Coordinates of C-alpha atoms in Angstrom, one line a residue:
Chain H
M277 CA 130.2 111.9 67.6
N278 CA 127.0 111.6 65.6
T279 CA 124.5 114.5 65.2
E280 CA 122.3 113.2 68.1
E281 CA 125.4 113.1 70.4
K282 CA 126.4 116.5 69.4
S283 CA 123.1 118.1 70.2
S284 CA 122.9 116.3 73.4
W285 CA 126.4 117.7 74.2
T286 CA 125.4 121.2 73.3
R287 CA 122.5 121.1 75.6
Y288 CA 123.6 119.0 78.6
G289 CA 127.4 119.3 78.3
R290 CA 127.8 121.2 81.5
Q291 CA 126.4 118.1 83.6
M292 CA 127.9 115.5 81.2
A293 CA 131.3 117.1 81.9
I294 CA 131.0 115.8 85.5
P295 CA 133.3 112.7 85.4
E296 CA 130.7 110.4 87.2
F297 CA 127.9 111.7 85.2
G298 CA 129.2 111.7 81.6
R299 CA 127.3 110.4 78.5
E300 CA 126.0 107.4 80.5
G301 CA 124.4 109.5 83.1
Q302 CA 122.7 111.6 80.5
E303 CA 121.5 108.4 78.6
K304 CA 120.1 107.1 81.8
L305 CA 118.2 110.3 82.3
S306 CA 116.8 110.5 78.9
R307 CA 115.4 106.9 79.4
G308 CA 114.2 107.7 82.9
S309 CA 110.9 108.9 84.2
A310 CA 109.4 110.4 87.3
L311 CA 106.0 111.4 88.6
V312 CA 105.7 114.6 90.5
V313 CA 102.7 114.8 92.9
G314 CA 101.7 118.4 93.6
A315 CA 102.9 121.1 91.1
G316 CA 103.1 123.8 93.9
G317 CA 106.0 125.2 95.8
L318 CA 108.1 122.1 95.9
G319 CA 106.8 120.8 92.5
S320 CA 107.8 124.0 90.7
P321 CA 111.6 123.8 91.0
L322 CA 111.4 120.0 91.0
L323 CA 109.7 119.8 87.8
Y324 CA 111.7 122.7 86.2
Y325 CA 115.1 121.1 87.1
L326 CA 114.1 117.7 85.9
A327 CA 112.8 119.0 82.7
A328 CA 116.0 121.1 82.2
A329 CA 118.2 118.2 83.1
G330 CA 116.8 116.1 80.3
L331 CA 114.7 113.5 82.1
G332 CA 112.9 111.5 79.4
R333 CA 109.3 111.5 80.8
L334 CA 107.6 113.5 83.5
G335 CA 104.2 113.2 85.0
I336 CA 102.5 116.1 86.8
V337 CA 99.5 115.3 89.1
D338 CA 97.7 118.3 90.5
G339 CA 94.0 119.2 90.5
D340 CA 94.4 122.7 91.8
R341 CA 94.2 126.0 89.9
V342 CA 96.8 128.8 90.2
E343 CA 95.9 131.5 92.7
A344 CA 97.6 134.8 93.3
S345 CA 98.8 133.7 96.7
N346 CA 100.9 130.9 95.1
L347 CA 103.1 133.2 93.0
H348 CA 105.6 134.1 95.7
R349 CA 106.9 130.5 95.7
Q350 CA 105.4 128.5 92.8
I351 CA 107.8 129.7 90.3
L352 CA 106.4 127.8 87.3
Y353 CA 103.4 130.2 87.2
Q354 CA 103.1 133.8 86.2
S355 CA 100.4 136.4 87.1
A356 CA 98.5 135.8 83.9
D357 CA 98.1 132.0 84.8
V358 CA 95.8 132.8 87.8
G359 CA 92.7 130.6 87.5
R360 CA 94.2 128.1 85.2
L361 CA 94.9 124.5 86.0
K362 CA 98.4 124.0 87.4
A363 CA 99.0 120.7 85.7
E364 CA 98.2 122.2 82.3
V365 CA 100.3 125.4 82.8
A366 CA 103.2 123.3 84.2
A367 CA 103.1 120.9 81.2
E368 CA 103.1 124.0 78.8
R369 CA 106.1 125.6 80.5
L370 CA 108.1 122.4 80.6
R371 CA 107.5 121.6 77.0
A372 CA 108.6 125.0 76.1
L373 CA 111.8 124.7 78.2
N374 CA 112.6 121.3 76.8
P375 CA 110.8 120.0 73.7
E376 CA 112.5 116.7 73.9
L377 CA 110.6 115.9 77.1
E378 CA 107.5 113.7 77.2
V379 CA 105.1 115.4 79.7
D380 CA 101.9 113.8 81.0
A381 CA 99.5 116.2 82.8
Y382 CA 97.0 114.7 85.3
P383 CA 94.9 117.8 86.2
F384 CA 93.0 116.2 89.1
H385 CA 93.9 115.0 92.6
L386 CA 95.6 111.8 93.3
N387 CA 93.3 109.5 95.3
S388 CA 93.1 105.8 96.4
R389 CA 91.3 104.7 93.2
N390 CA 93.6 106.2 90.7
A391 CA 97.0 106.3 92.4
L392 CA 98.3 102.9 91.5
D393 CA 97.5 103.4 87.7
I394 CA 98.9 106.9 87.6
L395 CA 102.2 105.7 89.3
A396 CA 102.6 102.6 87.1
P397 CA 104.5 104.0 84.2
Y398 CA 107.2 106.0 86.3
E399 CA 110.4 104.8 87.7
V400 CA 110.5 107.3 90.6
V401 CA 107.8 109.3 92.4
A402 CA 108.4 112.6 94.1
D403 CA 106.1 114.0 96.8
G404 CA 105.5 117.7 96.6
S405 CA 102.0 117.6 98.0
D406 CA 100.7 119.9 100.7
N407 CA 98.6 117.7 103.0
F408 CA 98.8 114.7 105.2
P409 CA 96.3 112.4 103.3
T410 CA 98.2 112.8 100.1
R411 CA 101.6 112.2 101.8
Y412 CA 100.4 108.9 103.2
L413 CA 98.7 108.0 99.9
V414 CA 101.9 108.7 98.0
N415 CA 103.9 106.6 100.5
D416 CA 101.6 103.7 100.5
A417 CA 101.2 103.6 96.7
C418 CA 105.0 103.6 96.5
L419 CA 105.3 100.8 98.9
L420 CA 102.7 98.8 96.9
S421 CA 104.3 99.4 93.6
G422 CA 107.9 99.1 94.8
K423 CA 109.0 102.7 93.8
P424 CA 111.1 105.2 95.7
D425 CA 109.2 108.3 97.2
V426 CA 111.4 111.3 97.1
Y427 CA 109.8 113.3 100.0
G428 CA 110.1 116.9 100.7
A429 CA 108.1 119.2 103.1
V430 CA 108.3 122.8 104.2
F431 CA 107.2 124.9 107.2
R432 CA 108.0 128.6 107.5
F433 CA 111.9 128.7 107.4
E434 CA 112.2 124.8 107.6
G435 CA 112.4 122.0 105.3
Q436 CA 112.4 118.2 105.4
L437 CA 113.9 115.8 102.8
S438 CA 114.2 112.0 102.5
V439 CA 114.1 109.1 100.0
F440 CA 111.5 106.6 101.3
N441 CA 111.3 103.0 100.3
G442 CA 114.5 103.4 98.2
L443 CA 116.6 100.3 97.4
D444 CA 119.6 100.4 99.7
A445 CA 123.2 99.1 98.9
T446 CA 122.1 95.7 100.1
G447 CA 119.1 95.5 97.8
R448 CA 116.6 96.0 100.5
R449 CA 113.9 98.6 100.7
G450 CA 114.7 101.5 103.0
P451 CA 112.3 103.1 105.6
N452 CA 109.3 104.9 104.6
Y453 CA 107.0 107.8 105.9
R454 CA 105.2 105.5 108.2
D455 CA 108.5 104.6 109.9
L456 CA 108.9 108.3 110.7
H457 CA 105.4 109.1 111.5
P458 CA 103.3 105.9 112.0
E459 CA 100.1 107.9 112.6
P460 CA 98.9 111.2 111.2
P461 CA 98.5 114.1 113.6
A462 CA 95.0 115.0 114.9
A463 CA 93.2 117.0 112.2
G464 CA 94.0 120.7 112.5
T465 CA 97.0 120.4 114.9
V466 CA 99.7 121.0 112.2
P467 CA 99.1 124.1 110.1
N468 CA 99.9 124.0 106.4
C469 CA 101.5 126.8 104.4
A470 CA 98.3 128.8 104.2
E471 CA 97.9 128.8 107.9
A472 CA 101.5 128.8 109.2
G473 CA 103.1 130.7 106.2
V474 CA 106.3 129.7 104.4
L475 CA 109.2 131.8 103.1
G476 CA 109.0 131.6 99.2
V477 CA 112.4 130.5 98.8
L478 CA 112.1 127.5 101.2
P479 CA 110.2 125.1 98.8
G480 CA 112.7 126.4 96.3
I481 CA 115.6 125.0 98.3
I482 CA 114.0 121.7 99.3
G483 CA 112.2 121.1 95.9
S484 CA 115.7 121.6 94.2
M485 CA 117.1 118.9 96.6
Q486 CA 114.3 116.6 95.7
A487 CA 115.3 117.1 92.0
A488 CA 118.8 116.2 92.9
E489 CA 117.7 113.1 94.6
V490 CA 115.5 112.0 91.6
I491 CA 118.5 112.5 89.4
K492 CA 120.7 110.4 91.6
L493 CA 118.2 107.6 91.8
I494 CA 117.8 107.5 88.1
T495 CA 121.5 107.7 87.2
G496 CA 122.7 105.7 90.1
I497 CA 125.2 108.3 91.0
G498 CA 126.2 109.2 94.6
T499 CA 124.3 108.0 97.7
P500 CA 120.6 109.0 97.8
L501 CA 119.1 110.1 101.2
I502 CA 117.7 106.6 101.8
G503 CA 117.3 105.7 105.6
R504 CA 118.1 109.4 106.5
L505 CA 115.9 112.4 107.1
F506 CA 117.5 115.7 106.4
L507 CA 116.1 118.7 108.4
L508 CA 117.0 122.3 107.6
D509 CA 116.2 125.5 109.5
A510 CA 117.2 128.2 107.1
S511 CA 116.6 130.9 109.8
D512 CA 119.9 130.0 111.4
F513 CA 121.1 127.3 108.8
R514 CA 121.1 124.6 111.4
S515 CA 120.7 121.2 109.8
H516 CA 120.4 117.6 110.9
S517 CA 120.8 114.4 109.0
I518 CA 119.0 111.9 111.1
R519 CA 119.4 108.2 110.7
L520 CA 116.0 106.5 110.2
P521 CA 115.6 102.7 110.8
R522 CA 112.8 100.5 109.4
R523 CA 110.3 99.6 112.1
Q524 CA 108.5 96.3 112.4
G525 CA 104.9 96.2 111.3
T526 CA 104.7 99.1 108.9
S527 CA 103.7 97.1 105.9
V528 CA 100.8 98.2 103.8
S529 CA 98.5 95.7 102.0
R530 CA 96.1 98.1 100.3
L531 CA 95.3 101.8 99.8
I532 CA 92.7 103.2 102.3
D533 CA 90.5 106.2 102.6
Y534 CA 93.3 108.6 103.6
E535 CA 91.1 111.6 104.4
R536 CA 89.1 109.7 106.7
W537 CA 92.2 108.2 108.3
C538 CA 93.7 111.7 108.8
G539 CA 90.4 112.7 110.5
I540 CA 89.4 115.0 107.6
R541 CA 86.4 114.9 105.4
G542 CA 84.4 112.6 107.5
I543 CA 81.3 113.9 105.5
P544 CA 78.6 114.8 108.0
S545 CA 75.6 112.7 107.3
K546 CA 72.5 111.3 108.9
P547 CA 70.4 108.3 108.1
P548 CA 66.7 109.1 107.3
A549 CA 65.2 108.6 110.8
E550 CA 68.0 110.7 112.4
A551 CA 67.9 113.3 109.6
R552 CA 64.2 113.7 109.9
Q553 CA 64.4 114.3 113.6
W554 CA 67.4 116.7 113.3
A555 CA 65.9 118.7 110.5
A556 CA 62.7 119.4 112.5
A557 CA 64.5 120.2 115.6
A558 CA 67.2 122.5 113.9
D559 CA 64.6 124.2 111.6
A560 CA 66.8 123.1 108.7
Q561 CA 66.5 124.1 105.0
W562 CA 66.3 121.1 102.8
L563 CA 68.1 121.0 99.4
D564 CA 67.1 118.7 96.6
G565 CA 70.3 118.4 94.4
R566 CA 68.8 116.2 91.7
Q567 CA 68.5 117.2 88.0
P568 CA 64.9 118.6 87.0
S569 CA 64.4 115.5 85.0
E570 CA 64.7 113.3 88.1
R571 CA 62.2 115.4 90.1
A572 CA 59.2 114.4 88.0
E573 CA 58.7 111.4 90.1
T574 CA 58.5 112.6 93.7
S575 CA 60.2 114.9 96.0
L576 CA 60.3 116.4 99.4
A577 CA 59.3 120.0 99.6
S578 CA 62.6 121.7 99.4
A579 CA 64.8 124.2 97.7
H580 CA 66.0 122.8 94.4
I581 CA 69.4 123.4 92.8
P582 CA 70.9 120.8 90.6
L583 CA 74.2 120.1 92.2
G584 CA 76.1 121.0 89.0
E585 CA 74.8 124.6 89.4
L586 CA 75.6 124.8 93.1
T587 CA 78.6 127.1 92.8
T588 CA 76.7 129.7 90.8
R589 CA 73.4 129.5 92.8
V590 CA 74.7 128.9 96.3
S591 CA 73.5 132.4 97.3
E592 CA 69.9 131.1 97.2
L593 CA 70.6 129.2 100.4
D594 CA 71.3 130.8 103.8
P595 CA 74.7 129.7 105.0
D596 CA 73.8 130.4 108.6
R597 CA 70.8 128.1 108.8
P598 CA 71.2 124.4 109.1
L599 CA 70.8 122.5 105.8
L600 CA 70.1 119.0 104.8
V601 CA 71.2 117.9 101.2
F602 CA 69.8 115.0 99.3
C603 CA 69.8 113.3 96.0
R604 CA 68.6 110.0 94.8
S605 CA 71.2 107.8 96.5
G606 CA 73.2 110.3 98.7
Q607 CA 76.4 110.2 96.6
R608 CA 76.3 113.4 94.7
S609 CA 74.9 115.2 97.8
A610 CA 77.8 114.0 99.9
A611 CA 80.1 115.8 97.6
A612 CA 78.0 118.9 97.7
V613 CA 78.1 118.9 101.5
Q614 CA 81.8 118.9 101.4
Q615 CA 81.8 121.7 98.9
L616 CA 79.4 123.8 101.0
L617 CA 81.5 123.3 104.1
D618 CA 84.9 123.8 102.4
E619 CA 84.2 126.5 99.9
H620 CA 81.1 128.3 101.0
D621 CA 81.4 128.3 104.8
F622 CA 78.1 126.8 105.5
R623 CA 77.8 126.5 109.4
E624 CA 76.0 123.3 109.6
V625 CA 75.2 120.9 106.7
Y626 CA 74.3 117.2 106.6
N627 CA 73.9 114.7 103.8
L628 CA 70.9 112.4 103.7
E629 CA 72.6 109.1 103.9
G630 CA 71.3 106.7 101.2
G631 CA 69.4 109.6 99.7
L632 CA 65.7 109.5 98.6
L633 CA 66.0 105.8 98.1
A634 CA 66.7 105.2 101.8
W635 CA 64.1 107.7 102.8
K636 CA 61.4 105.8 100.9
R637 CA 62.7 102.5 102.1
A638 CA 62.3 103.9 105.7
G639 CA 58.7 104.5 104.9
F640 CA 58.7 108.2 105.4
P641 CA 56.3 110.4 103.5
L642 CA 57.4 112.5 100.6
Q643 CA 55.5 115.8 101.4
E644 CA 56.4 116.6 104.8
S645 CA 59.5 118.7 104.9
A646 CA 59.6 122.4 104.6
C647 CA 62.3 124.4 102.9
Chain Q
M271 CA 119.8 115.5 134.7
K272 CA 119.4 118.5 132.4
L273 CA 118.5 117.7 128.8
Q274 CA 118.9 120.1 125.9
I275 CA 116.1 120.0 123.4
T276 CA 115.9 121.4 119.9
A277 CA 112.3 121.7 118.3
F278 CA 111.4 121.8 114.6
G279 CA 108.1 122.7 113.0
I280 CA 105.0 123.2 115.0
A281 CA 106.8 121.7 118.1
K282 CA 108.7 125.0 118.2
D283 CA 105.4 126.9 118.5
I284 CA 104.1 124.5 121.1
L285 CA 107.2 124.9 123.3
G286 CA 107.4 128.6 122.5
T287 CA 111.1 128.2 121.8
A288 CA 113.4 126.4 119.5
R289 CA 115.7 125.3 122.3
L290 CA 114.5 124.2 125.7
Q291 CA 116.2 122.7 128.7
I292 CA 114.3 120.1 130.8
E293 CA 115.1 118.3 134.0
L294 CA 114.6 114.6 134.2
P295 CA 115.7 111.8 136.6
E296 CA 118.7 109.9 135.7
A297 CA 118.2 106.9 133.3
A298 CA 115.1 108.5 131.9
T299 CA 114.0 107.2 128.4
V300 CA 112.5 108.8 125.3
A301 CA 109.1 107.8 126.7
H302 CA 109.7 109.6 129.9
L303 CA 110.8 112.7 128.0
K304 CA 107.8 112.7 126.0
E305 CA 105.5 112.2 129.0
A306 CA 107.2 115.1 130.7
L307 CA 106.8 117.4 127.8
E308 CA 103.3 116.4 127.1
R309 CA 102.4 117.2 130.7
Q310 CA 103.9 120.6 130.3
F311 CA 102.7 121.1 126.8
P312 CA 99.4 119.1 126.3
Q313 CA 99.2 120.1 122.6
L314 CA 102.2 117.9 121.8
A315 CA 100.2 114.9 122.5
E316 CA 97.9 115.7 119.7
L317 CA 100.7 115.5 117.2
K318 CA 100.5 111.7 117.8
S319 CA 103.6 110.6 115.9
L320 CA 106.1 113.3 117.3
A321 CA 109.4 111.7 116.2
V322 CA 112.4 112.1 118.6
A323 CA 116.0 111.9 117.4
V324 CA 118.9 111.4 119.8
N325 CA 122.4 112.1 118.6
Q326 CA 121.3 112.2 115.0
E327 CA 119.4 108.9 115.0
Y328 CA 115.7 108.1 115.3
A329 CA 115.1 107.1 118.9
P330 CA 112.7 104.4 120.0
E331 CA 110.6 105.0 123.1
N332 CA 112.7 102.8 125.4
Q333 CA 116.0 104.4 124.5
P334 CA 117.8 105.8 127.7
L335 CA 118.9 109.3 127.6
A336 CA 122.1 111.0 128.9
S337 CA 122.6 114.7 129.7
S338 CA 125.2 114.9 126.8
D339 CA 122.6 113.7 124.2
E340 CA 121.6 116.0 121.4
I341 CA 117.8 115.7 121.3
V342 CA 115.6 116.9 118.3
L343 CA 111.8 116.9 118.3
I344 CA 110.5 116.2 114.7
P345 CA 106.8 116.9 114.4
P346 CA 104.9 116.0 111.1
V347 CA 105.1 118.7 108.4
S348 CA 102.8 118.7 105.4
G349 CA 103.5 122.0 103.6
G350 CA 104.5 122.0 100.0

C-alpha cells in the first residue's frame, strides 16, 4: 500500500470494507462528479454525504440566501449563516469537511439559458429543488445532455424518490419526470414546503436516499431506482415502489420558459395603447426605473426610482395603488414588476411592454402622465 | 364494485383522508375512476397530471380495475 492508498483507507476504510465497494468503488467515486440543484432541505444531506463519501467533484446551484425558517431542516447551515448565500456557505462547509473535494458554487438560480452549460461537466445531476419549473427544467436539461436525474421531493411526512433518465441494464434510458407527470399542476394547486409544511427530518431521509443513488450510479454498485418511483409516508411508514414505464411522445428537443409553462411569472404587462388607457382608468402611479443619466432626454411625468435602488426606496410608492413601471425597452421594468409583486406585495402592477421606445413609436406624447 | 384507494400528498388533503372507498361499475377503468373522483372532488382535476398506480405499477387511463386492486393516487410534489 503506498501513502496515498493508506490515507484513502484511513478516511474511507469503512465503506471500502464493503466487499462490492472496495478500493475500486472508492477510486470511481474520487473520479466522479455530481451537480446538486438546490442546497436546501434535500440538498443539505445530499451534499454532505457525497462530500463525506469522497466524491471527486461537487457542484452546488442555489441562488437563495439562508433564512431562519430553513434551519429546522437545512442542516448545512447554522444560525449565524442567516442572510448569506447558500451556495457559498455550503461550499465552505463541504471544503472544511473534506479538503480533497473539488467544489463549484453557483450562487444563482438554474434557468433555461445557463442550465446546459452548468450541467456539462458533471456525470450525475441530483434534483433537490423546491418548485415545479426547476424540476421540469432539471429533467429536460438531463434529457438533452444524456445525464441521470436523481429526483427527490418532500411534502409534510411524505417523500418521493426516483432516478430519471438513467441507463438501464439493457443500455436504454429509463423513464423521466414527464413520464410520471406529463403536465405541471395548475399554479397554486400544490403547496410547497412553506405553505404545506414539512417535518424537518423528511428531506433528511429522502436527501440521504438521493445520495445513496448518486453513489450507486457513479460506482455501478447495486440497482439504482431507474424505472421505479419510491413513495414513503413516514407518518405510518407505509411505502410503495411503483414501476414506471416510458411513455410515447415525452421527448424534449429544447429548453423552454418553464415558469411560464407552469403558469407562474407570466409578468403582467400592457402594450402602450392599452397601458395608457388602463393607467388613466385605474388612476395608476407611474414609475420611471431608468438611471438618472437616461432621463436627460425625455420622460413621462412619474415617480423616478432607478431600479437598482428599488429595494431600499420602495416605500416611496403606494403598494395599494395600481402602478405602471417603465424603462427604456421594458426589460428591466419587467424584472421590477416581478419583484414588486413577489417581494413587496404590490396589489396591481403592470410593465409597459416595449418601454419608452414602444411608447414613442406609438406616437404618444411624453408629458401626459401623472404620478 | 368497491375500490380501496390510498392517497398521497395534496390528494390526501383534497380527499380529506388517506384511504377512501369508492363504488364503481364492474369493468371500470382508471379513466372512469379519475372521472368519478373529479366529480366528487373537483380540485383533483386542477392537478392535471395526477398519476394512478395499480398494484405497484403506473397505470394508463384505459387500464381496467378490479375490486382486489391496490390503487394509489400520486399527485405532483415539489417540496425540497
